[in-house]
Amino acid sequence: MRTKGKVTVLYTYFAAQGDREAATTAAGIDAELAGVVVKGVDPLDELVRLESVLTGRSLEEIRSDPRHGWVVAEFDEGDCVVLSLTDSLTRALASTEPDVLRRTVSNAAGAGGSLSIVADRPALTDFTAALAALARRGVSDGHKLYCRIAP
């Protein structure tokens, strides 16, 4: 997808039983994948901050987690990648009550909060609610969360 000479990157968050299934699932899709599709919520940046807010883990601890940003698969000469999300983020999203999650994310997105780098607070809150719903379904099915990043 190109818009005015710039590449639009889509982040598709989805659940799969494991790394092999995530790679297979992501390989067999064009633009259609059951999950949460957004522009600009990078799992290596914004989701690290979200995980820190939800779990109390430090940014360094999260970034050193082996599942953080693990490259599960690459396609199209590296233009499309599938990354794993940490199990602690998945559990936190799945176990936090929706109202508590909404308040926590909204407060952290306020001026000076750890999520204040995201300009659109309502969009961040909606995205987080959708990601939490995906995590709840995934955890109940024994799945992990992944992100497919593609133009």
PDB file of C-alpha atoms in Angstrom:
ATOM      1  CA  MET A   1       0.000   0.000   0.000  1.00  0.00           C
ATOM      2  CA  ARG A   2       1.435   3.348  -0.906  1.00  0.00           C
ATOM      3  CA  THR A   3       0.100   6.746  -0.081  1.00  0.00           C
ATOM      4  CA  LYS A   4       1.702   9.840  -1.598  1.00  0.00           C
ATOM      5  CA  GLY A   5       5.065   8.133  -2.017  1.00  0.00           C
ATOM      6  CA  LYS A   6       5.152   6.848   1.552  1.00  0.00           C
ATOM      7  CA  VAL A   7       4.688   3.251   2.524  1.00  0.00           C
ATOM      8  CA  THR A   8       1.825   2.613   4.910  1.00  0.00           C
ATOM      9  CA  VAL A   9       2.807  -0.058   7.402  1.00  0.00           C
ATOM     10  CA  LEU A  10       0.074  -2.228   8.876  1.00  0.00           C
ATOM     11  CA  TYR A  11       0.457  -4.033  12.170  1.00  0.00           C
ATOM     12  CA  THR A  12      -1.802  -7.068  12.407  1.00  0.00           C
ATOM     13  CA  TYR A  13      -2.007  -8.590  15.869  1.00  0.00           C
ATOM     14  CA  PHE A  14      -3.269 -12.163  15.974  1.00  0.00           C
ATOM     15  CA  ALA A  15      -3.248 -15.300  18.109  1.00  0.00           C
ATOM     16  CA  ALA A  16      -1.739 -18.665  17.203  1.00  0.00           C
ATOM     17  CA  GLN A  17      -0.977 -21.867  19.045  1.00  0.00           C
ATOM     18  CA  GLY A  18       2.771 -21.398  18.627  1.00  0.00           C
ATOM     19  CA  ASP A  19       5.526 -19.985  16.456  1.00  0.00           C
ATOM     20  CA  ARG A  20       5.146 -22.551  13.665  1.00  0.00           C
ATOM     21  CA  GLU A  21       1.398 -21.951  13.387  1.00  0.00           C
ATOM     22  CA  ALA A  22       1.944 -18.177  13.470  1.00  0.00           C
ATOM     23  CA  ALA A  23       4.416 -18.385  10.593  1.00  0.00           C
ATOM     24  CA  THR A  24       2.129 -20.656   8.586  1.00  0.00           C
ATOM     25  CA  THR A  25      -0.899 -18.469   9.229  1.00  0.00           C
ATOM     26  CA  ALA A  26       0.915 -15.271   8.270  1.00  0.00           C
ATOM     27  CA  ALA A  27       2.419 -16.859   5.140  1.00  0.00           C
ATOM     28  CA  GLY A  28      -0.982 -17.806   3.775  1.00  0.00           C
ATOM     29  CA  ILE A  29      -2.555 -14.386   3.855  1.00  0.00           C
ATOM     30  CA  ASP A  30      -2.600 -11.356   1.680  1.00  0.00           C
ATOM     31  CA  ALA A  31      -4.295  -8.588   3.605  1.00  0.00           C
ATOM     32  CA  GLU A  32      -6.884 -10.664   5.437  1.00  0.00           C
ATOM     33  CA  LEU A  33      -5.960 -12.031   8.838  1.00  0.00           C
ATOM     34  CA  ALA A  34      -8.322 -12.435  11.756  1.00  0.00           C
ATOM     35  CA  GLY A  35      -6.967 -10.082  14.352  1.00  0.00           C
ATOM     36  CA  VAL A  36      -6.504  -6.460  15.242  1.00  0.00           C
ATOM     37  CA  VAL A  37      -5.150  -4.327  12.384  1.00  0.00           C
ATOM     38  CA  VAL A  38      -3.717  -0.869  13.083  1.00  0.00           C
ATOM     39  CA  LYS A  39      -1.302   1.658  11.679  1.00  0.00           C
ATOM     40  CA  GLY A  40       1.477   2.876  13.929  1.00  0.00           C
ATOM     41  CA  VAL A  41       1.312   0.734  17.081  1.00  0.00           C
ATOM     42  CA  ASP A  42       4.688  -0.950  16.894  1.00  0.00           C
ATOM     43  CA  PRO A  43       5.202  -3.990  19.148  1.00  0.00           C
ATOM     44  CA  LEU A  44       8.839  -3.016  19.719  1.00  0.00           C
ATOM     45  CA  ASP A  45       8.026   0.457  21.023  1.00  0.00           C
ATOM     46  CA  GLU A  46       4.472   1.286  22.072  1.00  0.00           C
ATOM     47  CA  LEU A  47       3.662  -2.222  23.315  1.00  0.00           C
ATOM     48  CA  VAL A  48       6.805  -2.279  25.469  1.00  0.00           C
ATOM     49  CA  ARG A  49       5.519   0.814  27.221  1.00  0.00           C
ATOM     50  CA  LEU A  50       2.027  -0.664  27.513  1.00  0.00           C
ATOM     51  CA  GLU A  51       3.434  -3.865  28.990  1.00  0.00           C
ATOM     52  CA  SER A  52       5.445  -1.875  31.518  1.00  0.00           C
ATOM     53  CA  VAL A  53       2.311   0.001  32.591  1.00  0.00           C
ATOM     54  CA  LEU A  54       0.256  -3.196  32.912  1.00  0.00           C
ATOM     55  CA  THR A  55       2.847  -5.481  34.520  1.00  0.00           C
ATOM     56  CA  GLY A  56       5.243  -3.187  36.352  1.00  0.00           C
ATOM     57  CA  ARG A  57       8.181  -4.734  34.491  1.00  0.00           C
ATOM     58  CA  SER A  58      10.940  -2.324  33.507  1.00  0.00           C
ATOM     59  CA  LEU A  59      11.507  -1.492  29.835  1.00  0.00           C
ATOM     60  CA  GLU A  60      14.913  -3.190  30.046  1.00  0.00           C
ATOM     61  CA  GLU A  61      13.424  -6.355  31.540  1.00  0.00           C
ATOM     62  CA  ILE A  62      10.792  -6.523  28.800  1.00  0.00           C
ATOM     63  CA  ARG A  63      13.312  -5.891  26.030  1.00  0.00           C
ATOM     64  CA  SER A  64      15.520  -8.705  27.362  1.00  0.00           C
ATOM     65  CA  ASP A  65      12.603 -11.186  27.369  1.00  0.00           C
ATOM     66  CA  PRO A  66      13.345 -13.812  24.680  1.00  0.00           C
ATOM     67  CA  ARG A  67       9.771 -13.571  23.322  1.00  0.00           C
ATOM     68  CA  HIS A  68       9.903  -9.793  22.936  1.00  0.00           C
ATOM     69  CA  GLY A  69      10.092  -9.108  19.220  1.00  0.00           C
ATOM     70  CA  TRP A  70      11.357 -12.592  18.366  1.00  0.00           C
ATOM     71  CA  VAL A  71      11.326 -12.872  14.582  1.00  0.00           C
ATOM     72  CA  VAL A  72       9.116 -15.877  13.951  1.00  0.00           C
ATOM     73  CA  ALA A  73       9.057 -15.528  10.168  1.00  0.00           C
ATOM     74  CA  GLU A  74      10.119 -13.249   7.315  1.00  0.00           C
ATOM     75  CA  PHE A  75       8.481 -12.970   3.906  1.00  0.00           C
ATOM     76  CA  ASP A  76       8.949 -10.868   0.780  1.00  0.00           C
ATOM     77  CA  GLU A  77      12.670 -10.367   1.339  1.00  0.00           C
ATOM     78  CA  GLY A  78      12.094  -9.026   4.839  1.00  0.00           C
ATOM     79  CA  ASP A  79       9.324  -6.583   3.909  1.00  0.00           C
ATOM     80  CA  CYS A  80       6.890  -8.665   5.950  1.00  0.00           C
ATOM     81  CA  VAL A  81       7.822 -10.045   9.362  1.00  0.00           C
ATOM     82  CA  VAL A  82       6.014 -11.877  12.129  1.00  0.00           C
ATOM     83  CA  LEU A  83       7.109 -11.067  15.669  1.00  0.00           C
ATOM     84  CA  SER A  84       6.143 -12.699  18.938  1.00  0.00           C
ATOM     85  CA  LEU A  85       4.713 -10.742  21.845  1.00  0.00           C
ATOM     86  CA  THR A  86       5.731 -11.589  25.376  1.00  0.00           C
ATOM     87  CA  ASP A  87       3.697 -14.025  27.408  1.00  0.00           C
ATOM     88  CA  SER A  88       3.568 -11.517  30.289  1.00  0.00           C
ATOM     89  CA  LEU A  89       1.880  -8.917  28.058  1.00  0.00           C
ATOM     90  CA  THR A  90      -0.576 -11.517  26.778  1.00  0.00           C
ATOM     91  CA  ARG A  91      -1.449 -12.609  30.328  1.00  0.00           C
ATOM     92  CA  ALA A  92      -1.774  -9.018  31.555  1.00  0.00           C
ATOM     93  CA  LEU A  93      -4.086  -8.064  28.694  1.00  0.00           C
ATOM     94  CA  ALA A  94      -6.152 -11.217  29.161  1.00  0.00           C
ATOM     95  CA  SER A  95      -6.514 -10.873  32.934  1.00  0.00           C
ATOM     96  CA  THR A  96      -7.153  -7.143  33.341  1.00  0.00           C
ATOM     97  CA  GLU A  97     -10.810  -6.196  33.598  1.00  0.00           C
ATOM     98  CA  PRO A  98     -11.918  -4.050  30.625  1.00  0.00           C
ATOM     99  CA  ASP A  99     -12.837  -1.001  32.745  1.00  0.00           C
ATOM    100  CA  VAL A 100      -9.562  -1.147  34.670  1.00  0.00           C
ATOM    101  CA  LEU A 101      -7.628  -1.540  31.428  1.00  0.00           C
ATOM    102  CA  ARG A 102      -9.410   1.440  29.849  1.00  0.00           C
ATOM    103  CA  ARG A 103      -8.684   3.683  32.858  1.00  0.00           C
ATOM    104  CA  THR A 104      -5.082   2.531  33.159  1.00  0.00           C
ATOM    105  CA  VAL A 105      -4.317   3.115  29.492  1.00  0.00           C
ATOM    106  CA  SER A 106      -6.136   6.463  29.417  1.00  0.00           C
ATOM    107  CA  ASN A 107      -4.249   7.687  32.496  1.00  0.00           C
ATOM    108  CA  ALA A 108      -0.883   6.503  31.154  1.00  0.00           C
ATOM    109  CA  ALA A 109      -1.606   8.231  27.829  1.00  0.00           C
ATOM    110  CA  GLY A 110      -2.157  11.563  29.572  1.00  0.00           C
ATOM    111  CA  ALA A 111       0.393  14.363  29.638  1.00  0.00           C
ATOM    112  CA  GLY A 112       3.730  13.061  30.858  1.00  0.00           C
ATOM    113  CA  GLY A 113       2.513   9.466  31.180  1.00  0.00           C
ATOM    114  CA  SER A 114       4.502   6.562  29.836  1.00  0.00           C
ATOM    115  CA  LEU A 115       2.076   6.195  26.908  1.00  0.00           C
ATOM    116  CA  SER A 116       1.859   9.925  26.151  1.00  0.00           C
ATOM    117  CA  ILE A 117       3.950   9.372  23.001  1.00  0.00           C
ATOM    118  CA  VAL A 118       0.761   8.138  21.341  1.00  0.00           C
ATOM    119  CA  ALA A 119      -1.106  11.264  20.278  1.00  0.00           C
ATOM    120  CA  ASP A 120      -4.583   9.777  19.891  1.00  0.00           C
ATOM    121  CA  ARG A 121      -5.685   8.649  23.370  1.00  0.00           C
ATOM    122  CA  PRO A 122      -9.141   7.341  22.316  1.00  0.00           C
ATOM    123  CA  ALA A 123      -7.607   5.334  19.470  1.00  0.00           C
ATOM    124  CA  LEU A 124      -5.015   3.868  21.842  1.00  0.00           C
ATOM    125  CA  THR A 125      -7.732   2.949  24.332  1.00  0.00           C
ATOM    126  CA  ASP A 126      -9.837   1.298  21.602  1.00  0.00           C
ATOM    127  CA  PHE A 127      -6.819  -0.569  20.237  1.00  0.00           C
ATOM    128  CA  THR A 128      -5.873  -1.810  23.696  1.00  0.00           C
ATOM    129  CA  ALA A 129      -9.432  -3.010  24.363  1.00  0.00           C
ATOM    130  CA  ALA A 130      -9.438  -4.928  21.050  1.00  0.00           C
ATOM    131  CA  LEU A 131      -5.995  -6.400  21.764  1.00  0.00           C
ATOM    132  CA  ALA A 132      -7.146  -7.451  25.249  1.00  0.00           C
ATOM    133  CA  ALA A 133     -10.201  -9.192  23.771  1.00  0.00           C
ATOM    134  CA  LEU A 134      -7.895 -11.026  21.353  1.00  0.00           C
ATOM    135  CA  ALA A 135      -5.611 -11.971  24.272  1.00  0.00           C
ATOM    136  CA  ARG A 136      -8.544 -13.292  26.317  1.00  0.00           C
ATOM    137  CA  ARG A 137      -9.703 -15.492  23.434  1.00  0.00           C
ATOM    138  CA  GLY A 138      -6.133 -16.578  22.747  1.00  0.00           C
ATOM    139  CA  VAL A 139      -5.341 -17.474  26.352  1.00  0.00           C
ATOM    140  CA  SER A 140      -8.567 -19.450  26.677  1.00  0.00           C
ATOM    141  CA  ASP A 141      -7.506 -21.447  23.587  1.00  0.00           C
ATOM    142  CA  GLY A 142      -3.906 -21.868  24.772  1.00  0.00           C
ATOM    143  CA  HIS A 143      -2.552 -19.467  22.139  1.00  0.00           C
ATOM    144  CA  LYS A 144       0.141 -16.790  22.144  1.00  0.00           C
ATOM    145  CA  LEU A 145       0.007 -13.341  20.541  1.00  0.00           C
ATOM    146  CA  TYR A 146       1.939 -12.269  17.460  1.00  0.00           C
ATOM    147  CA  CYS A 147       2.251  -9.249  15.210  1.00  0.00           C
ATOM    148  CA  ARG A 148       2.541  -9.333  11.433  1.00  0.00           C
ATOM    149  CA  ILE A 149       4.206  -6.181  10.115  1.00  0.00           C
ATOM    150  CA  ALA A 150       3.783  -5.519   6.407  1.00  0.00           C
ATOM    151  CA  PRO A 151       3.419  -2.667   3.941  1.00  0.00           C
TER     152      PRO A 151
END
